Coordinates of C-alpha atoms in Angstrom, one line a residue:
M2 CA -2.1 -17.1 -22.3
D3 CA -3.8 -14.3 -24.3
S4 CA -7.4 -15.0 -23.2
R5 CA -8.6 -11.4 -24.0
A6 CA -7.4 -10.7 -27.5
A7 CA -6.7 -14.2 -29.1
R8 CA -10.5 -15.1 -29.5
D9 CA -12.3 -16.6 -32.2
L10 CA -16.0 -15.2 -32.2
T11 CA -17.1 -17.1 -35.3
P12 CA -20.7 -18.2 -34.6
G13 CA -20.9 -21.7 -33.8
R14 CA -17.1 -22.2 -33.0
R15 CA -16.5 -19.5 -30.5
S16 CA -13.2 -20.0 -28.5
V17 CA -11.4 -18.1 -26.0
L18 CA -8.3 -18.9 -27.7
D19 CA -7.7 -19.2 -31.3
D20 CA -6.1 -22.2 -33.0
A21 CA -2.6 -20.9 -32.7
E22 CA -2.8 -19.9 -29.0
M23 CA -4.5 -23.1 -28.0
A24 CA -1.7 -25.0 -29.7
W25 CA 0.9 -23.0 -27.9
L26 CA -0.8 -23.5 -24.7
D27 CA -0.8 -27.3 -25.3
E28 CA 2.8 -27.2 -25.8
Q29 CA 3.4 -25.4 -22.5
L30 CA 1.2 -27.6 -20.4
S31 CA 3.8 -30.3 -19.1
G32 CA 4.9 -32.0 -16.0
G33 CA 8.3 -32.2 -14.7
H34 CA 8.1 -28.9 -12.5
E35 CA 7.6 -28.5 -8.9
H36 CA 4.7 -26.0 -9.7
L37 CA 2.8 -25.3 -12.9
V38 CA 1.7 -21.6 -13.0
V39 CA -1.0 -20.7 -15.8
A40 CA -1.8 -16.9 -16.1
T41 CA -5.0 -15.9 -17.8
S42 CA -6.4 -12.4 -17.5
L43 CA -10.0 -13.5 -17.0
P44 CA -10.5 -16.2 -14.4
F45 CA -10.6 -19.5 -15.5
L46 CA -13.1 -20.6 -12.6
L47 CA -16.2 -18.3 -11.7
P48 CA -18.5 -19.5 -9.0
R49 CA -20.1 -22.7 -10.4
G50 CA -23.6 -21.0 -10.5
L51 CA -22.3 -18.3 -12.8
H52 CA -20.4 -20.7 -14.9
H53 CA -23.5 -22.7 -15.6
L54 CA -25.4 -19.4 -16.4
E55 CA -22.8 -18.5 -19.0
S56 CA -22.6 -22.0 -20.4
W57 CA -26.5 -21.7 -20.7
N58 CA -26.3 -18.5 -22.5
E59 CA -23.8 -19.9 -25.0
A60 CA -26.2 -22.7 -25.7
L61 CA -29.1 -20.3 -26.1
V62 CA -27.1 -18.3 -28.7
D63 CA -26.5 -21.5 -30.6
G64 CA -30.2 -22.4 -30.6
G65 CA -30.5 -24.4 -27.5
W66 CA -34.0 -23.0 -26.9
G67 CA -34.7 -22.6 -30.5
R68 CA -33.8 -20.1 -33.3
R69 CA -36.4 -17.6 -32.2
V70 CA -34.7 -16.9 -28.9
A71 CA -31.1 -17.2 -30.2
G72 CA -31.1 -13.3 -30.8
L73 CA -32.2 -12.6 -27.3
G74 CA -29.3 -14.8 -26.0
E75 CA -26.9 -12.8 -28.0
R76 CA -28.2 -9.4 -26.7
L77 CA -27.8 -10.8 -23.2
R78 CA -24.4 -12.1 -23.8
Q79 CA -23.3 -8.7 -25.1
G80 CA -25.3 -6.6 -22.4
L81 CA -24.2 -8.5 -19.6
D82 CA -20.6 -9.0 -20.5
L83 CA -20.8 -12.9 -20.5
E84 CA -17.3 -13.3 -21.6
H85 CA -15.7 -15.6 -19.4
W86 CA -14.5 -19.3 -19.9
G87 CA -17.9 -20.6 -18.8
A88 CA -19.3 -18.9 -21.9
F89 CA -16.8 -20.7 -24.3
S90 CA -17.7 -24.4 -23.2
D91 CA -15.5 -26.0 -25.7
S92 CA -12.4 -24.0 -24.9
F93 CA -13.2 -24.5 -21.2
D94 CA -13.3 -28.4 -21.7
R95 CA -10.1 -28.4 -23.8
V96 CA -8.0 -26.8 -21.3
T97 CA -9.4 -29.0 -18.4
R98 CA -8.5 -32.0 -20.3
M99 CA -5.0 -30.7 -20.7
V100 CA -4.5 -29.6 -17.2
D101 CA -5.9 -33.1 -16.0
E102 CA -3.3 -34.9 -18.2
V103 CA -0.6 -32.7 -16.4
A104 CA -2.2 -33.4 -12.9
D105 CA -2.5 -37.0 -13.4
G106 CA 1.2 -37.4 -14.6
R107 CA 0.4 -38.1 -18.2
R108 CA 2.6 -35.3 -19.5
G109 CA 5.6 -36.0 -17.3
A110 CA 6.0 -36.2 -13.5
A111 CA 3.0 -34.5 -12.0
P112 CA 3.6 -31.2 -10.3
S113 CA 2.7 -30.6 -6.6
S114 CA 0.5 -27.9 -7.8
V115 CA -1.1 -26.3 -11.0
I116 CA -2.0 -22.7 -10.2
F117 CA -4.2 -20.4 -12.2
L118 CA -3.5 -16.6 -11.7
S119 CA -6.2 -14.3 -12.9
G120 CA -7.9 -10.9 -12.2
D121 CA -10.1 -8.4 -14.1
V122 CA -13.3 -9.1 -12.2
H123 CA -13.5 -6.3 -9.7
H124 CA -12.8 -8.4 -6.6
S125 CA -10.3 -11.2 -5.5
Y126 CA -10.8 -14.6 -4.2
V127 CA -9.4 -18.3 -4.1
T128 CA -10.7 -21.4 -5.6
E129 CA -9.8 -25.1 -5.7
V130 CA -10.7 -28.0 -7.9
E131 CA -12.0 -31.0 -6.1
R132 CA -9.3 -33.7 -6.5
L133 CA -8.3 -36.5 -4.2
T134 CA -4.8 -37.4 -5.8
G135 CA -2.3 -36.1 -8.2
S136 CA -1.4 -32.2 -8.5
R137 CA -3.4 -30.0 -6.5
I138 CA -5.3 -27.4 -8.8
L139 CA -5.8 -23.9 -7.3
Q140 CA -7.0 -20.5 -8.7
L141 CA -5.5 -17.3 -7.1
V142 CA -7.6 -14.2 -8.4
C143 CA -6.4 -10.6 -7.7
S144 CA -8.0 -7.5 -9.2
P145 CA -5.6 -4.9 -8.1
I146 CA -6.7 -1.6 -9.4
R147 CA -10.5 -2.1 -9.9
N148 CA -13.8 -0.4 -10.4
P149 CA -15.3 -0.4 -7.0
L150 CA -18.7 -2.3 -7.0
P151 CA -21.6 -0.8 -5.3
R152 CA -22.7 -2.5 -2.1
A153 CA -25.5 -4.3 -3.8
M154 CA -23.3 -5.9 -6.2
R155 CA -20.9 -6.8 -3.7
A156 CA -23.8 -8.8 -1.9
L157 CA -24.8 -10.3 -5.2
V158 CA -21.1 -11.6 -5.9
S159 CA -20.8 -12.8 -2.4
G160 CA -24.0 -14.9 -2.5
M161 CA -23.6 -16.1 -6.1
S162 CA -21.5 -19.1 -5.3
H163 CA -24.4 -20.8 -3.7
A164 CA -27.6 -18.9 -4.7
A165 CA -27.0 -19.2 -8.4
R166 CA -25.9 -22.7 -8.3
P167 CA -29.4 -24.5 -8.6
L168 CA -30.8 -22.0 -11.2
G169 CA -27.6 -22.0 -13.3
R170 CA -27.6 -25.8 -13.3
L171 CA -31.3 -25.9 -14.2
L172 CA -31.0 -23.6 -17.1
A173 CA -28.0 -25.3 -18.5
S174 CA -29.7 -28.7 -18.3
S175 CA -32.7 -27.2 -20.0
A176 CA -30.5 -26.2 -23.1
K177 CA -28.7 -29.7 -23.0
V178 CA -25.4 -28.3 -21.6
P179 CA -23.3 -31.2 -20.1
D180 CA -21.8 -30.7 -16.7
P181 CA -18.3 -29.2 -16.7
R182 CA -15.5 -32.0 -16.2
W183 CA -14.4 -30.3 -12.9
R184 CA -16.2 -29.6 -9.8
W185 CA -14.6 -26.6 -7.7
H186 CA -15.2 -24.7 -4.6
G187 CA -14.3 -21.3 -2.9
V188 CA -11.3 -21.5 -0.5
A189 CA -11.3 -17.8 0.5
G190 CA -12.7 -14.6 -0.4
P191 CA -14.1 -12.5 -2.0
W192 CA -12.4 -9.4 -1.0
F193 CA -13.2 -5.9 -2.8
D194 CA -10.1 -3.9 -1.7
N195 CA -7.7 -2.6 -4.2
N196 CA -5.1 -5.4 -3.7
L197 CA -1.5 -6.5 -4.4
A198 CA -1.3 -10.3 -4.4
V199 CA 2.0 -11.9 -3.8
L200 CA 2.8 -15.6 -4.4
E201 CA 5.7 -17.1 -2.4
V202 CA 7.1 -20.6 -3.4
A203 CA 10.0 -21.5 -0.8
D204 CA 11.4 -24.0 1.2
G205 CA 8.6 -26.7 0.1
H206 CA 5.8 -24.3 1.1
L207 CA 3.3 -22.4 -1.0
R208 CA 1.8 -19.2 0.3
A209 CA -0.1 -16.3 -0.9
A210 CA -1.0 -12.9 0.6
W211 CA -3.1 -10.0 -0.6
V212 CA -2.3 -6.6 0.6
A213 CA -3.9 -3.3 0.5
G214 CA -3.1 0.4 1.3
R215 CA -5.0 1.6 4.6
V216 CA -5.0 5.1 5.9
L217 CA -4.2 4.7 9.7
G218 CA -4.4 7.4 12.4
G219 CA -5.8 10.0 10.0
E220 CA -2.6 10.2 8.0
E221 CA -4.4 10.6 4.7
G222 CA -0.9 11.2 2.8
H223 CA 0.7 8.1 4.1
P224 CA -1.4 5.1 3.7
R225 CA 0.2 1.7 5.0
L226 CA 0.2 -1.6 3.5
T227 CA -1.8 -3.9 5.5
T228 CA -2.7 -7.7 5.1
V229 CA -6.3 -8.4 3.5
A230 CA -5.7 -12.1 3.6
D231 CA -2.9 -14.6 4.2
L232 CA -3.1 -18.2 2.9
D233 CA -0.9 -21.3 3.5
L234 CA -1.7 -23.7 0.6
D235 CA -1.1 -27.3 1.4
V236 CA 0.6 -28.8 -1.5
P237 CA 2.2 -32.1 -0.7
P238 CA 4.0 -34.1 -3.4
A239 CA 1.6 -35.2 -6.2
G240 CA -0.1 -38.5 -5.2
S241 CA -0.2 -37.6 -1.4
E242 CA -3.6 -37.1 0.3
H243 CA -4.9 -33.9 -0.2
R244 CA -5.7 -31.6 3.0
P245 CA -7.8 -28.3 3.0
A246 CA -6.0 -25.2 2.4
V247 CA -5.8 -22.8 5.4
A248 CA -6.8 -19.4 4.9
H249 CA -6.0 -16.7 7.6
V250 CA -8.2 -13.5 6.7
H251 CA -6.8 -10.4 8.1
P252 CA -4.0 -11.8 10.3
G253 CA -2.0 -8.7 10.9
V254 CA 1.7 -8.6 10.2
V255 CA 3.2 -10.6 7.3
G256 CA 6.5 -12.0 7.9
G257 CA 9.1 -13.9 5.6
A258 CA 9.8 -13.0 2.1
R259 CA 6.5 -11.3 1.9
G260 CA 7.2 -9.2 4.8
R261 CA 10.4 -8.0 3.3
L262 CA 8.7 -7.4 0.0
L263 CA 6.0 -5.1 1.6
R264 CA 8.6 -3.2 3.6
L265 CA 10.5 -2.7 0.2
L266 CA 7.3 -1.2 -1.5
E267 CA 6.6 1.1 1.5
R268 CA 10.4 2.4 1.3
R269 CA 9.9 3.1 -2.6
R270 CA 6.7 4.8 -1.8
D271 CA 8.2 7.0 1.0
R272 CA 10.8 8.1 -1.4
G273 CA 8.3 9.1 -4.0

């Protein structure tokens, strides 16, 4: 979906996707597939504390604390780049309803998983929506060539998942912002490397790997591809009991199809 350039920024009816793009997405979100992959440039799921903060800011701009501070809310919105799905609550709720219908088998046979793929946030991470039945809903984020974050910002990002949640929820509640339909949690990450993410669907298994270039043995001109993280994502048939995803961080050599892909990339690099 075009979550970057298809926006409607009309005050009072802001939307990440305009009417035409939202209708197109509605048509695409259907069951009857083994896995359904949804691509969005900006992550659909931020850490929940940040999501609440952006939803609060949207309400502030629309007069949730009165018209006198609405202008301040707009300056914060633009100055801090509060542009993610959490800052467009109606769009977020519409998409979660659509995806729930897919995951619950109301748009055809429920797939084993619905997977959001995204990036554009200067780091990489994995998130899962908290569900007990139906399709498993996961988000895989990879920001491949990113502006490096200062160490202070890295610490802030790493701690935001828990530290910002009470504050964000309190602020959102003060502006009468309802809780989002979904609850979600981090599975793995964040990682701040320049990464290439690989998603493999084969033989009934779903796996993902994040790889990065490393200078080993002082050979500055010949960095090698190494594994940042390697995840086995448990996606049994829809309706089965969900079990936790297993994340192996820095496990070493990657085998199988991913290993073959990495070797191919290295050969192409060596040939220039």
